[in-house]
Amino acid sequence: MNSTLTSDVIGRRVEVNGEHATVRFFGIVPPVAGLWLGVEWDNPERGKHDGSHEGTVYFKCRHPTAGSFIRPNKVNFGVDFLTAIKNRYVLEDEPKEEETEQIVIIGNKPVETIGFDSVIKQQSQLSKLQDVSLRNCAVNGAGDQGGIAKACPNIRSIDLSKNLLSSWEEVIDIASQLKHLEVLNLSENKLTFPSSSPSPTGAFSTLKVLVLNRTGITWAEVLCCAPGWPVLEKLYLESNNIVISERPTDVLQTVKLLDLSSNQLIDENQLFLIAYLPRLEQLILSDIGISSIHFPDAGIGCKTSMFPSLQYLVLNDNQIAQWSFMNELDKLQSLHALSCTRNPLTEGSKDAQTTRQFIIARIGQLRTLNKCAIEPEERRGAELDYRKAFGNEWKKAGGHQDPEKNRPNEEFLAAHPRYQALCLTLKIKCPNQLDQKVIEKQLPESMTVQKVKGLLSRLLKVPVSELLLSYESPKMPGKEIELENDLQSLQFYSVENGDCLLVRW
């Protein structure tokens, strides 16, 4: 090893007794004779110093105890991709057979061969591989040029996490030989990334899923490399100390899922920089320390133009303690699923079921909360309980059953922006009963036609089975819409505040 090492080992990734490090120095460290490697450990507790020895600085570390000097023969520099894949997959699960002798004709002469069919079998095994896991196999690069493309051209998914890859160029060398590559996991490789956009290589032309957790990538480097990911759909960037420094322009436009978990430096203003990714459907923001959000372009009861396609938002393990956060989420026009476990708001002394009901009531279009589906009956109950819980507060703030007198103050509306929407003030007419006065009633928009009929049956003293309901809206003069399905809600039929219910029997 000593005779083959040169100064280009600096920057290489190495493994020593299961611990990973980066080579920062190669040379002599007086007064001890011989060559040494100075390494910076991924785990700073593994080292002894900061790269200094007896007052001389040989290299620098980001942590004062992350450095060590090691003899080169104690270090594993790893193996190339093809060697690792052969070690991992070739005849792995099959018992070794006795080597068989074969006679083949080369020219006019018979030649004895041993293990000939074993070679063919190995080649066949590799060429069939599609899903490959080489996690923690000390892979350090592509190896011989073209070797991967020749041996295993059909790979579609690779897990290369926790290996000894040191640069994005090495990743390109591997990926460029895999024309069908769709999924690539590079987590826990401390990679150096280009500072300017690399020349287009087509290496990632089919890549749909890219995992870069704990690789040390910055947001600027993400945007720099992103032009090379033309069809990428899922991007995982967990635990990279990322600061979102600029808006993606003409890149990441195909991304549907973005995971920014455990990047503690991200705040709400940074999130606004990614708010217009057109296809972003899933955003994972667990453990980023966020406590507040406000969409400045949308007032009370309005929808924001930000995150137009966002359907699923994950906010677990954060610092959300105020209901105003949930009120803001109701402004997201496409949000259907939310996970927000282990936040002060959800983990306090409050009853967990009540907290769930209040979240459901505050976010009108939510269908799934913390991975549990919200059935229509649960939503109806949640909204009804929410109205009951804050009914007195609404009245004290100026709320009234009479629409002309209903003027709750701004403070109440800011704290409970959906409260008014949960109550529809409807006129109730009986066209066939001329002596019946027009009535006004406040009904929850989630109330089913069946329950409305039950209410009217008691009010009008008419059997439920005889009632026929329809409604008319000032927005559609002269048009009458039948409420024909008893199991559907008023909201389903787009009944709005100020509309008129028509009751016949």
PDB file of C-alpha atoms in Angstrom, residues 131-411:
ATOM      1  CA  ASP A 131     -32.546  -3.985  -8.058  1.00  0.00           C
ATOM      2  CA  VAL A 132     -29.156  -3.799  -6.377  1.00  0.00           C
ATOM      3  CA  SER A 133     -28.169  -3.043  -2.781  1.00  0.00           C
ATOM      4  CA  LEU A 134     -24.500  -2.302  -2.113  1.00  0.00           C
ATOM      5  CA  ARG A 135     -25.006  -0.479   1.169  1.00  0.00           C
ATOM      6  CA  ASN A 136     -21.820  -0.330   3.245  1.00  0.00           C
ATOM      7  CA  CYS A 137     -19.784  -2.336   0.715  1.00  0.00           C
ATOM      8  CA  ALA A 138     -16.851   0.141   0.551  1.00  0.00           C
ATOM      9  CA  VAL A 139     -17.564   1.116  -3.088  1.00  0.00           C
ATOM     10  CA  ASN A 140     -15.117   3.861  -4.124  1.00  0.00           C
ATOM     11  CA  GLY A 141     -15.844   4.358  -7.824  1.00  0.00           C
ATOM     12  CA  ALA A 142     -16.863   2.897 -11.165  1.00  0.00           C
ATOM     13  CA  GLY A 143     -13.706   0.903 -11.932  1.00  0.00           C
ATOM     14  CA  ASP A 144     -12.677   0.022 -15.489  1.00  0.00           C
ATOM     15  CA  GLN A 145     -14.322   2.165 -18.119  1.00  0.00           C
ATOM     16  CA  GLY A 146     -17.380   0.465 -19.631  1.00  0.00           C
ATOM     17  CA  GLY A 147     -17.182  -2.500 -17.270  1.00  0.00           C
ATOM     18  CA  ILE A 148     -20.502  -1.807 -15.543  1.00  0.00           C
ATOM     19  CA  ALA A 149     -22.399  -1.292 -18.793  1.00  0.00           C
ATOM     20  CA  LYS A 150     -21.072  -4.573 -20.131  1.00  0.00           C
ATOM     21  CA  ALA A 151     -21.642  -6.697 -17.001  1.00  0.00           C
ATOM     22  CA  CYS A 152     -24.958  -5.442 -15.604  1.00  0.00           C
ATOM     23  CA  PRO A 153     -26.730  -3.159 -18.091  1.00  0.00           C
ATOM     24  CA  ASN A 154     -30.261  -3.752 -16.755  1.00  0.00           C
ATOM     25  CA  ILE A 155     -29.930  -2.233 -13.287  1.00  0.00           C
ATOM     26  CA  ARG A 156     -32.845   0.085 -12.496  1.00  0.00           C
ATOM     27  CA  SER A 157     -32.408   0.678  -8.765  1.00  0.00           C
ATOM     28  CA  ILE A 158     -29.195   0.976  -6.714  1.00  0.00           C
ATOM     29  CA  ASP A 159     -28.638   1.515  -3.003  1.00  0.00           C
ATOM     30  CA  LEU A 160     -25.099   2.897  -2.694  1.00  0.00           C
ATOM     31  CA  SER A 161     -25.581   4.365   0.774  1.00  0.00           C
ATOM     32  CA  LYS A 162     -22.743   4.493   3.307  1.00  0.00           C
ATOM     33  CA  ASN A 163     -19.920   3.761   0.867  1.00  0.00           C
ATOM     34  CA  LEU A 164     -16.585   5.425   0.070  1.00  0.00           C
ATOM     35  CA  LEU A 165     -17.617   7.576  -2.886  1.00  0.00           C
ATOM     36  CA  SER A 166     -15.984  10.989  -2.545  1.00  0.00           C
ATOM     37  CA  SER A 167     -17.229  13.072  -5.467  1.00  0.00           C
ATOM     38  CA  TRP A 168     -20.225  13.649  -7.739  1.00  0.00           C
ATOM     39  CA  GLU A 169     -17.973  12.874 -10.717  1.00  0.00           C
ATOM     40  CA  GLU A 170     -17.556   9.302  -9.422  1.00  0.00           C
ATOM     41  CA  VAL A 171     -21.341   8.986  -9.214  1.00  0.00           C
ATOM     42  CA  ILE A 172     -21.666  10.213 -12.806  1.00  0.00           C
ATOM     43  CA  ASP A 173     -19.087   7.599 -13.932  1.00  0.00           C
ATOM     44  CA  ILE A 174     -21.290   4.856 -12.490  1.00  0.00           C
ATOM     45  CA  ALA A 175     -24.688   6.221 -13.548  1.00  0.00           C
ATOM     46  CA  SER A 176     -23.614   6.991 -17.110  1.00  0.00           C
ATOM     47  CA  GLN A 177     -23.158   3.252 -17.712  1.00  0.00           C
ATOM     48  CA  LEU A 178     -26.688   2.393 -16.531  1.00  0.00           C
ATOM     49  CA  LYS A 179     -29.119   3.507 -19.209  1.00  0.00           C
ATOM     50  CA  HIS A 180     -32.216   2.310 -17.324  1.00  0.00           C
ATOM     51  CA  LEU A 181     -31.392   3.736 -13.887  1.00  0.00           C
ATOM     52  CA  GLU A 182     -34.515   5.049 -12.115  1.00  0.00           C
ATOM     53  CA  VAL A 183     -33.673   4.928  -8.375  1.00  0.00           C
ATOM     54  CA  LEU A 184     -30.349   5.956  -6.793  1.00  0.00           C
ATOM     55  CA  ASN A 185     -29.619   6.130  -3.052  1.00  0.00           C
ATOM     56  CA  LEU A 186     -26.347   7.883  -2.154  1.00  0.00           C
ATOM     57  CA  SER A 187     -27.074   8.602   1.524  1.00  0.00           C
ATOM     58  CA  GLU A 188     -24.158   8.830   3.968  1.00  0.00           C
ATOM     59  CA  ASN A 189     -21.515   9.348   1.282  1.00  0.00           C
ATOM     60  CA  LYS A 190     -19.641  12.563   2.094  1.00  0.00           C
ATOM     61  CA  LEU A 191     -19.493  13.849  -1.460  1.00  0.00           C
ATOM     62  CA  THR A 192     -17.893  16.897  -3.007  1.00  0.00           C
ATOM     63  CA  PHE A 193     -20.197  18.485  -5.558  1.00  0.00           C
ATOM     64  CA  PRO A 194     -19.376  20.750  -8.511  1.00  0.00           C
ATOM     65  CA  SER A 195     -19.606  24.501  -7.929  1.00  0.00           C
ATOM     66  CA  SER A 196     -20.838  25.093 -11.481  1.00  0.00           C
ATOM     67  CA  SER A 197     -23.249  23.066 -13.570  1.00  0.00           C
ATOM     68  CA  PRO A 198     -21.464  19.999 -14.961  1.00  0.00           C
ATOM     69  CA  SER A 199     -21.599  19.412 -18.698  1.00  0.00           C
ATOM     70  CA  PRO A 200     -24.710  17.448 -19.716  1.00  0.00           C
ATOM     71  CA  THR A 201     -23.821  13.755 -19.834  1.00  0.00           C
ATOM     72  CA  GLY A 202     -27.238  12.092 -19.923  1.00  0.00           C
ATOM     73  CA  ALA A 203     -26.099  10.022 -16.936  1.00  0.00           C
ATOM     74  CA  PHE A 204     -29.387  10.617 -15.109  1.00  0.00           C
ATOM     75  CA  SER A 205     -31.736  10.883 -18.091  1.00  0.00           C
ATOM     76  CA  THR A 206     -34.095   8.206 -16.703  1.00  0.00           C
ATOM     77  CA  LEU A 207     -33.615   8.885 -12.965  1.00  0.00           C
ATOM     78  CA  LYS A 208     -36.871   9.359 -11.039  1.00  0.00           C
ATOM     79  CA  VAL A 209     -35.797   8.916  -7.391  1.00  0.00           C
ATOM     80  CA  LEU A 210     -32.624  10.404  -5.873  1.00  0.00           C
ATOM     81  CA  VAL A 211     -31.706  10.050  -2.188  1.00  0.00           C
ATOM     82  CA  LEU A 212     -28.981  12.422  -0.937  1.00  0.00           C
ATOM     83  CA  ASN A 213     -29.538  12.233   2.831  1.00  0.00           C
ATOM     84  CA  ARG A 214     -26.459  13.106   4.940  1.00  0.00           C
ATOM     85  CA  THR A 215     -24.218  13.756   1.939  1.00  0.00           C
ATOM     86  CA  GLY A 216     -23.286  17.325   2.889  1.00  0.00           C
ATOM     87  CA  ILE A 217     -24.896  18.817  -0.220  1.00  0.00           C
ATOM     88  CA  THR A 218     -25.875  22.500  -0.121  1.00  0.00           C
ATOM     89  CA  TRP A 219     -28.927  24.063  -1.757  1.00  0.00           C
ATOM     90  CA  ALA A 220     -26.725  25.873  -4.269  1.00  0.00           C
ATOM     91  CA  GLU A 221     -25.156  22.527  -5.221  1.00  0.00           C
ATOM     92  CA  VAL A 222     -28.615  20.952  -5.594  1.00  0.00           C
ATOM     93  CA  LEU A 223     -29.591  23.660  -8.080  1.00  0.00           C
ATOM     94  CA  CYS A 224     -26.223  23.320  -9.807  1.00  0.00           C
ATOM     95  CA  CYS A 225     -26.647  19.578 -10.411  1.00  0.00           C
ATOM     96  CA  ALA A 226     -30.410  19.636 -11.011  1.00  0.00           C
ATOM     97  CA  PRO A 227     -30.259  20.377 -14.772  1.00  0.00           C
ATOM     98  CA  GLY A 228     -28.879  16.843 -15.102  1.00  0.00           C
ATOM     99  CA  TRP A 229     -32.064  15.360 -13.563  1.00  0.00           C
ATOM    100  CA  PRO A 230     -34.632  16.099 -16.301  1.00  0.00           C
ATOM    101  CA  VAL A 231     -37.340  13.628 -15.178  1.00  0.00           C
ATOM    102  CA  LEU A 232     -36.691  13.476 -11.417  1.00  0.00           C
ATOM    103  CA  GLU A 233     -39.859  12.956  -9.349  1.00  0.00           C
ATOM    104  CA  LYS A 234     -38.617  12.309  -5.787  1.00  0.00           C
ATOM    105  CA  LEU A 235     -35.704  14.084  -4.090  1.00  0.00           C
ATOM    106  CA  TYR A 236     -34.597  13.293  -0.520  1.00  0.00           C
ATOM    107  CA  LEU A 237     -32.263  15.810   1.177  1.00  0.00           C
ATOM    108  CA  GLU A 238     -32.525  14.907   4.865  1.00  0.00           C
ATOM    109  CA  SER A 239     -29.901  16.074   7.417  1.00  0.00           C
ATOM    110  CA  ASN A 240     -27.671  18.270   5.250  1.00  0.00           C
ATOM    111  CA  ASN A 241     -27.824  21.583   7.182  1.00  0.00           C
ATOM    112  CA  ILE A 242     -29.463  23.032   4.097  1.00  0.00           C
ATOM    113  CA  VAL A 243     -30.372  26.701   3.822  1.00  0.00           C
ATOM    114  CA  ILE A 244     -32.719  27.374   0.886  1.00  0.00           C
ATOM    115  CA  SER A 245     -30.897  30.328  -0.577  1.00  0.00           C
ATOM    116  CA  GLU A 246     -32.612  30.871  -3.914  1.00  0.00           C
ATOM    117  CA  ARG A 247     -35.680  29.954  -5.920  1.00  0.00           C
ATOM    118  CA  PRO A 248     -35.355  27.054  -8.389  1.00  0.00           C
ATOM    119  CA  THR A 249     -35.508  28.473 -11.901  1.00  0.00           C
ATOM    120  CA  ASP A 250     -36.112  26.013 -14.734  1.00  0.00           C
ATOM    121  CA  VAL A 251     -34.963  23.118 -12.514  1.00  0.00           C
ATOM    122  CA  LEU A 252     -36.791  20.670 -10.211  1.00  0.00           C
ATOM    123  CA  GLN A 253     -39.928  21.407 -12.219  1.00  0.00           C
ATOM    124  CA  THR A 254     -40.816  17.693 -12.421  1.00  0.00           C
ATOM    125  CA  VAL A 255     -40.320  16.973  -8.699  1.00  0.00           C
ATOM    126  CA  LYS A 256     -43.433  15.598  -6.970  1.00  0.00           C
ATOM    127  CA  LEU A 257     -41.874  14.713  -3.583  1.00  0.00           C
ATOM    128  CA  LEU A 258     -39.283  16.757  -1.694  1.00  0.00           C
ATOM    129  CA  ASP A 259     -37.900  15.673   1.695  1.00  0.00           C
ATOM    130  CA  LEU A 260     -36.124  18.409   3.671  1.00  0.00           C
ATOM    131  CA  SER A 261     -36.366  16.716   7.086  1.00  0.00           C
ATOM    132  CA  SER A 262     -33.846  17.463   9.853  1.00  0.00           C
ATOM    133  CA  ASN A 263     -32.458  20.581   8.170  1.00  0.00           C
ATOM    134  CA  GLN A 264     -32.745  22.786  11.231  1.00  0.00           C
ATOM    135  CA  LEU A 265     -31.772  26.042   9.498  1.00  0.00           C
ATOM    136  CA  ILE A 266     -34.874  26.158   7.273  1.00  0.00           C
ATOM    137  CA  ASP A 267     -37.562  28.729   8.175  1.00  0.00           C
ATOM    138  CA  GLU A 268     -40.878  29.788   6.658  1.00  0.00           C
ATOM    139  CA  ASN A 269     -39.350  32.494   4.454  1.00  0.00           C
ATOM    140  CA  GLN A 270     -37.048  29.926   2.881  1.00  0.00           C
ATOM    141  CA  LEU A 271     -40.026  27.654   2.206  1.00  0.00           C
ATOM    142  CA  PHE A 272     -41.631  30.422   0.160  1.00  0.00           C
ATOM    143  CA  LEU A 273     -38.695  30.122  -2.278  1.00  0.00           C
ATOM    144  CA  ILE A 274     -39.886  26.605  -3.233  1.00  0.00           C
ATOM    145  CA  ALA A 275     -43.589  27.501  -3.074  1.00  0.00           C
ATOM    146  CA  TYR A 276     -44.051  27.616  -6.844  1.00  0.00           C
ATOM    147  CA  LEU A 277     -42.635  24.239  -7.870  1.00  0.00           C
ATOM    148  CA  PRO A 278     -45.541  23.356 -10.174  1.00  0.00           C
ATOM    149  CA  ARG A 279     -45.769  19.593  -9.562  1.00  0.00           C
ATOM    150  CA  LEU A 280     -44.801  19.378  -5.888  1.00  0.00           C
ATOM    151  CA  GLU A 281     -47.410  17.073  -4.308  1.00  0.00           C
ATOM    152  CA  GLN A 282     -45.584  15.842  -1.174  1.00  0.00           C
ATOM    153  CA  LEU A 283     -43.408  17.981   1.103  1.00  0.00           C
ATOM    154  CA  ILE A 284     -41.694  16.385   4.115  1.00  0.00           C
ATOM    155  CA  LEU A 285     -40.581  18.917   6.734  1.00  0.00           C
ATOM    156  CA  SER A 286     -40.147  16.758   9.842  1.00  0.00           C
ATOM    157  CA  ASP A 287     -37.736  18.011  12.507  1.00  0.00           C
ATOM    158  CA  ILE A 288     -36.805  21.351  10.931  1.00  0.00           C
ATOM    159  CA  GLY A 289     -37.794  23.325  14.039  1.00  0.00           C
ATOM    160  CA  ILE A 290     -40.575  25.303  12.357  1.00  0.00           C
ATOM    161  CA  SER A 291     -43.116  26.947  14.673  1.00  0.00           C
ATOM    162  CA  SER A 292     -45.058  29.384  12.485  1.00  0.00           C
ATOM    163  CA  ILE A 293     -46.160  30.036   8.927  1.00  0.00           C
ATOM    164  CA  HIS A 294     -48.171  32.748   7.238  1.00  0.00           C
ATOM    165  CA  PHE A 295     -49.140  32.990   3.579  1.00  0.00           C
ATOM    166  CA  PRO A 296     -49.049  36.749   2.924  1.00  0.00           C
ATOM    167  CA  ASP A 297     -50.975  36.569  -0.354  1.00  0.00           C
ATOM    168  CA  ALA A 298     -54.170  35.122   1.182  1.00  0.00           C
ATOM    169  CA  GLY A 299     -56.548  36.773   3.644  1.00  0.00           C
ATOM    170  CA  ILE A 300     -59.034  35.135   6.008  1.00  0.00           C
ATOM    171  CA  GLY A 301     -61.077  32.486   4.215  1.00  0.00           C
ATOM    172  CA  CYS A 302     -59.018  32.755   1.004  1.00  0.00           C
ATOM    173  CA  LYS A 303     -56.657  30.323  -0.710  1.00  0.00           C
ATOM    174  CA  THR A 304     -52.979  30.994  -1.312  1.00  0.00           C
ATOM    175  CA  SER A 305     -51.354  30.726  -4.738  1.00  0.00           C
ATOM    176  CA  MET A 306     -48.338  29.080  -3.088  1.00  0.00           C
ATOM    177  CA  PHE A 307     -47.767  25.301  -3.268  1.00  0.00           C
ATOM    178  CA  PRO A 308     -50.575  24.920  -5.846  1.00  0.00           C
ATOM    179  CA  SER A 309     -50.215  21.130  -6.206  1.00  0.00           C
ATOM    180  CA  LEU A 310     -49.322  20.229  -2.606  1.00  0.00           C
ATOM    181  CA  GLN A 311     -51.500  17.342  -1.420  1.00  0.00           C
ATOM    182  CA  TYR A 312     -49.508  15.771   1.428  1.00  0.00           C
ATOM    183  CA  LEU A 313     -47.558  17.711   4.064  1.00  0.00           C
ATOM    184  CA  VAL A 314     -45.476  16.116   6.846  1.00  0.00           C
ATOM    185  CA  LEU A 315     -44.670  18.307   9.875  1.00  0.00           C
ATOM    186  CA  ASN A 316     -43.778  15.742  12.551  1.00  0.00           C
ATOM    187  CA  ASP A 317     -41.319  16.584  15.369  1.00  0.00           C
ATOM    188  CA  ASN A 318     -41.489  20.366  15.080  1.00  0.00           C
ATOM    189  CA  GLN A 319     -42.282  23.281  17.413  1.00  0.00           C
ATOM    190  CA  ILE A 320     -45.874  23.991  16.308  1.00  0.00           C
ATOM    191  CA  ALA A 321     -47.742  25.267  19.357  1.00  0.00           C
ATOM    192  CA  GLN A 322     -50.356  27.683  17.961  1.00  0.00           C
ATOM    193  CA  TRP A 323     -53.690  26.978  16.263  1.00  0.00           C
ATOM    194  CA  SER A 324     -52.925  29.798  13.845  1.00  0.00           C
ATOM    195  CA  PHE A 325     -50.552  27.371  12.071  1.00  0.00           C
ATOM    196  CA  MET A 326     -53.484  25.031  11.278  1.00  0.00           C
ATOM    197  CA  ASN A 327     -55.597  27.989  10.164  1.00  0.00           C
ATOM    198  CA  GLU A 328     -52.907  28.892   7.635  1.00  0.00           C
ATOM    199  CA  LEU A 329     -52.787  25.325   6.271  1.00  0.00           C
ATOM    200  CA  ASP A 330     -56.461  25.684   5.301  1.00  0.00           C
ATOM    201  CA  LYS A 331     -55.266  28.237   2.726  1.00  0.00           C
ATOM    202  CA  LEU A 332     -53.431  25.519   0.737  1.00  0.00           C
ATOM    203  CA  GLN A 333     -55.696  24.836  -2.214  1.00  0.00           C
ATOM    204  CA  SER A 334     -54.853  21.147  -2.782  1.00  0.00           C
ATOM    205  CA  LEU A 335     -53.927  19.877   0.712  1.00  0.00           C
ATOM    206  CA  HIS A 336     -55.651  16.546   1.441  1.00  0.00           C
ATOM    207  CA  ALA A 337     -53.300  14.778   3.877  1.00  0.00           C
ATOM    208  CA  LEU A 338     -51.369  16.047   6.905  1.00  0.00           C
ATOM    209  CA  SER A 339     -49.024  14.442   9.454  1.00  0.00           C
ATOM    210  CA  CYS A 340     -48.171  16.595  12.469  1.00  0.00           C
ATOM    211  CA  THR A 341     -47.332  14.257  15.346  1.00  0.00           C
ATOM    212  CA  ARG A 342     -44.996  15.125  18.230  1.00  0.00           C
ATOM    213  CA  ASN A 343     -45.588  18.881  18.236  1.00  0.00           C
ATOM    214  CA  PRO A 344     -46.419  20.923  21.363  1.00  0.00           C
ATOM    215  CA  LEU A 345     -49.904  21.540  19.947  1.00  0.00           C
ATOM    216  CA  THR A 346     -50.627  17.825  19.619  1.00  0.00           C
ATOM    217  CA  GLU A 347     -48.592  16.455  22.517  1.00  0.00           C
ATOM    218  CA  GLY A 348     -49.732  18.770  25.325  1.00  0.00           C
ATOM    219  CA  SER A 349     -52.101  17.918  28.135  1.00  0.00           C
ATOM    220  CA  LYS A 350     -55.126  18.292  25.861  1.00  0.00           C
ATOM    221  CA  ASP A 351     -57.275  15.334  24.948  1.00  0.00           C
ATOM    222  CA  ALA A 352     -55.784  13.811  21.787  1.00  0.00           C
ATOM    223  CA  GLN A 353     -59.186  13.167  20.220  1.00  0.00           C
ATOM    224  CA  THR A 354     -60.301  16.772  20.771  1.00  0.00           C
ATOM    225  CA  THR A 355     -57.079  18.027  19.189  1.00  0.00           C
ATOM    226  CA  ARG A 356     -57.694  15.800  16.179  1.00  0.00           C
ATOM    227  CA  GLN A 357     -61.271  17.089  15.856  1.00  0.00           C
ATOM    228  CA  PHE A 358     -60.157  20.720  15.993  1.00  0.00           C
ATOM    229  CA  ILE A 359     -57.513  20.152  13.296  1.00  0.00           C
ATOM    230  CA  ILE A 360     -60.121  18.493  11.061  1.00  0.00           C
ATOM    231  CA  ALA A 361     -62.580  21.342  11.635  1.00  0.00           C
ATOM    232  CA  ARG A 362     -59.982  24.017  10.873  1.00  0.00           C
ATOM    233  CA  ILE A 363     -58.725  22.441   7.597  1.00  0.00           C
ATOM    234  CA  GLY A 364     -61.785  21.955   5.441  1.00  0.00           C
ATOM    235  CA  GLN A 365     -60.446  19.821   2.594  1.00  0.00           C
ATOM    236  CA  LEU A 366     -58.372  17.424   4.737  1.00  0.00           C
ATOM    237  CA  ARG A 367     -59.081  13.725   4.037  1.00  0.00           C
ATOM    238  CA  THR A 368     -56.267  12.080   6.028  1.00  0.00           C
ATOM    239  CA  LEU A 369     -54.738  13.158   9.347  1.00  0.00           C
ATOM    240  CA  ASN A 370     -51.671  11.393  10.789  1.00  0.00           C
ATOM    241  CA  LYS A 371     -52.177   8.527   8.327  1.00  0.00           C
ATOM    242  CA  CYS A 372     -55.778   7.898   9.481  1.00  0.00           C
ATOM    243  CA  ALA A 373     -58.569   8.539   6.965  1.00  0.00           C
ATOM    244  CA  ILE A 374     -61.170  11.147   7.893  1.00  0.00           C
ATOM    245  CA  GLU A 375     -64.571   9.599   7.199  1.00  0.00           C
ATOM    246  CA  PRO A 376     -67.513  11.939   6.426  1.00  0.00           C
ATOM    247  CA  GLU A 377     -69.145  11.074   9.736  1.00  0.00           C
ATOM    248  CA  GLU A 378     -65.974  11.998  11.632  1.00  0.00           C
ATOM    249  CA  ARG A 379     -65.787  15.338   9.829  1.00  0.00           C
ATOM    250  CA  ARG A 380     -69.434  16.105  10.584  1.00  0.00           C
ATOM    251  CA  GLY A 381     -68.879  15.315  14.259  1.00  0.00           C
ATOM    252  CA  ALA A 382     -65.636  17.300  14.414  1.00  0.00           C
ATOM    253  CA  GLU A 383     -67.184  20.404  12.876  1.00  0.00           C
ATOM    254  CA  LEU A 384     -70.250  20.169  15.088  1.00  0.00           C
ATOM    255  CA  ASP A 385     -68.131  19.835  18.250  1.00  0.00           C
ATOM    256  CA  TYR A 386     -65.932  22.720  17.101  1.00  0.00           C
ATOM    257  CA  ARG A 387     -68.971  24.952  16.664  1.00  0.00           C
ATOM    258  CA  LYS A 388     -70.250  23.993  20.112  1.00  0.00           C
ATOM    259  CA  ALA A 389     -66.857  24.553  21.742  1.00  0.00           C
ATOM    260  CA  PHE A 390     -66.532  28.101  20.432  1.00  0.00           C
ATOM    261  CA  GLY A 391     -70.208  29.078  20.111  1.00  0.00           C
ATOM    262  CA  ASN A 392     -70.277  31.286  23.201  1.00  0.00           C
ATOM    263  CA  GLU A 393     -67.028  32.964  22.183  1.00  0.00           C
ATOM    264  CA  TRP A 394     -68.544  33.641  18.751  1.00  0.00           C
ATOM    265  CA  LYS A 395     -71.626  35.281  20.291  1.00  0.00           C
ATOM    266  CA  LYS A 396     -69.519  37.423  22.656  1.00  0.00           C
ATOM    267  CA  ALA A 397     -67.436  38.544  19.669  1.00  0.00           C
ATOM    268  CA  GLY A 398     -70.553  39.797  17.852  1.00  0.00           C
ATOM    269  CA  GLY A 399     -71.797  36.647  16.150  1.00  0.00           C
ATOM    270  CA  HIS A 400     -75.562  36.329  15.641  1.00  0.00           C
ATOM    271  CA  GLN A 401     -78.051  33.881  14.095  1.00  0.00           C
ATOM    272  CA  ASP A 402     -79.574  36.748  12.115  1.00  0.00           C
ATOM    273  CA  PRO A 403     -77.310  37.374   9.077  1.00  0.00           C
ATOM    274  CA  GLU A 404     -77.992  41.113   9.253  1.00  0.00           C
ATOM    275  CA  LYS A 405     -76.790  41.262  12.866  1.00  0.00           C
ATOM    276  CA  ASN A 406     -73.929  38.774  12.474  1.00  0.00           C
ATOM    277  CA  ARG A 407     -70.750  40.834  12.837  1.00  0.00           C
ATOM    278  CA  PRO A 408     -68.056  38.907  14.750  1.00  0.00           C
ATOM    279  CA  ASN A 409     -64.965  41.021  15.418  1.00  0.00           C
ATOM    280  CA  GLU A 410     -61.680  40.670  13.523  1.00  0.00           C
ATOM    281  CA  GLU A 411     -59.958  39.013  16.466  1.00  0.00           C
TER     282      GLU A 411
END
